[in-house]
Amino acid sequence: MITKSRLQNLARQHGTPLFVIDHDALRKVYREFKKHLPRVQAYYAVKANPDPMIVRTLFEEGASFDVASMPEFKIVYQNIRHLPAKQRQDWIWDKIIYANPTKPTDTLEELNRYKPLVTFDNREEIHKIKRHAPDAGLALRLKVPNTGAMVELSSKFGASPGEAVDLILEADRLGLTVEGISFHVGSQTTNFENYVQALSLTAGVFQEARSRGYTKMNLLDIGGGFPAPYDASVRPFAELAKVINTELDRLFPADIQVLAEPGRFFAAVCGTSVSSIIGKAVRDGKTCYYINDGVYHTYSGVIFDHCKYPVHAFKKGPTSICSVFGPTCDALDVVSMAENLPELERGDLVYSVNIGAYSHASSTWFNGFPPAKVVHANR
Ligand SMILES: *Cc1c(COP(=O)(O)O)cnc(C)c1O
């Protein structure tokens, strides 16, 4: 954990807004995942935070990677480009999944030479893959309930269980190999029942495929959705892992390869933002602080990720309910309408923890304000 005085020192040294990535926290959460889900290989979902040093640290820990665009693929590829071709190819095949069910044809053409595993969820995509990336391996993305997830994905992605095996057989007829099945229960899933239902649906599709003569599937991808500990209402990861392990052992033979695609769970806890008060006003009796980071920048999760990030002061003192606004001219740029903060002055620092996922990744240059400067701690 980075101490408050270290955060303040980093802010003094580098200026604000600052985005601090703690690589000790990253290693710790990766190891926690491995410890509680020993059957599951973790493919870090790069989109949660594509910082190349995050990818590097996880690479060194032995992680695999879920990428969803060509630039994300290249960030991961940087780490293996020095390997001999054969080893590089084996690594890609073993450790990368291109998990965007809908891929542009030029991306498929570029991907084909790397022969990666790619997901799909409809007939059109099968024919596109056949034509533009015939050497790729396939995983069917199944539609599963996303009930109670903070970010729901089931309306945009996934084949329904009823059509799943027809699609698998269609790909097979075209000479493609469907290696297995993937799903995503929705991001920040605190309803553990989603995993139970998804695993049971998937086991049903495995069974139907076998009974209809398709026996080449040996891969189960349980996706992302593992909840970050944003507040005390999120039950410990160990509890979720126990639920998942029980279902895996009950429903799937030991020789099925199981993988997962945690994004938020790895990235969230390793990021802390530090910003400065740049202005202060009292409106309708309420103190409003203007800081030099906001929803077009590190706090983008407030808009895109349905997320809230408490803003803390380093200063102590009696608090009152305040508003915290970002620096841009847009009225949408509201970090929070209700934060308990002490009396602060221009130049004072504030910070938010657990802000590593879907935050800096979606920063813009809106209004001319650049994304927060990234610093790496404990790398
Ligand atoms: C975004 C995404 C993930 C990561 O999800 P988290 O909820 O951040 O763990 C994993 N797999 C796919 C296919 C995704 O789109």
mmCIF file of C-alpha atoms and ligand atoms in Angstrom, residues 45 47 66 99 141 184 187-188 224-226 261-264 358, ligand 1:
data_model
loop_
_atom_site.group_PDB
_atom_site.id
_atom_site.type_symbol
_atom_site.label_atom_id
_atom_site.label_comp_id
_atom_site.label_asym_id
_atom_site.label_seq_id
_atom_site.Cartn_x
_atom_site.Cartn_y
_atom_site.Cartn_z
ATOM 1 C CA ALA A 45 -8.360 -7.792 -19.858
ATOM 2 C CA LYS A 47 -8.899 -2.565 -21.756
ATOM 3 C CA ASP A 66 -7.349 -10.695 -23.169
ATOM 4 C CA ALA A 99 -12.080 -11.502 -26.923
ATOM 5 C CA ARG A 141 -19.272 -16.232 -26.650
ATOM 6 C CA HIS A 184 -19.058 -12.569 -19.368
ATOM 7 C CA SER A 187 -18.622 -6.074 -14.957
ATOM 8 C CA GLN A 188 -18.401 -5.626 -11.164
ATOM 9 C CA GLY A 224 -14.371 -11.092 -16.325
ATOM 10 C CA GLY A 225 -16.699 -9.418 -13.863
ATOM 11 C CA PHE A 226 -14.818 -10.210 -10.639
ATOM 12 C CA GLU A 261 -10.466 -12.526 -18.126
ATOM 13 C CA PRO A 262 -10.254 -10.299 -15.040
ATOM 14 C CA GLY A 263 -9.835 -6.623 -15.932
ATOM 15 C CA ARG A 264 -11.253 -4.484 -13.181
ATOM 16 C CA TYR A 358 -11.713 2.107 -16.587
HETATM 17 C C1 LIG B 1 -14.280 -5.893 -20.512
HETATM 18 C C2 LIG B 1 -14.118 -7.337 -20.666
HETATM 19 C C3 LIG B 1 -13.480 -8.079 -19.669
HETATM 20 C C4 LIG B 1 -13.040 -7.492 -18.360
HETATM 21 O O1 LIG B 1 -14.138 -7.325 -17.553
HETATM 22 P P1 LIG B 1 -13.991 -6.899 -16.010
HETATM 23 O O2 LIG B 1 -15.389 -6.784 -15.569
HETATM 24 O O3 LIG B 1 -13.228 -5.644 -15.974
HETATM 25 O O4 LIG B 1 -13.274 -8.008 -15.326
HETATM 26 C C5 LIG B 1 -13.309 -9.434 -19.900
HETATM 27 N N1 LIG B 1 -13.733 -10.029 -21.032
HETATM 28 C C6 LIG B 1 -14.356 -9.335 -22.009
HETATM 29 C C7 LIG B 1 -14.781 -10.047 -23.236
HETATM 30 C C8 LIG B 1 -14.575 -7.978 -21.852
HETATM 31 O O5 LIG B 1 -15.210 -7.303 -22.812
#
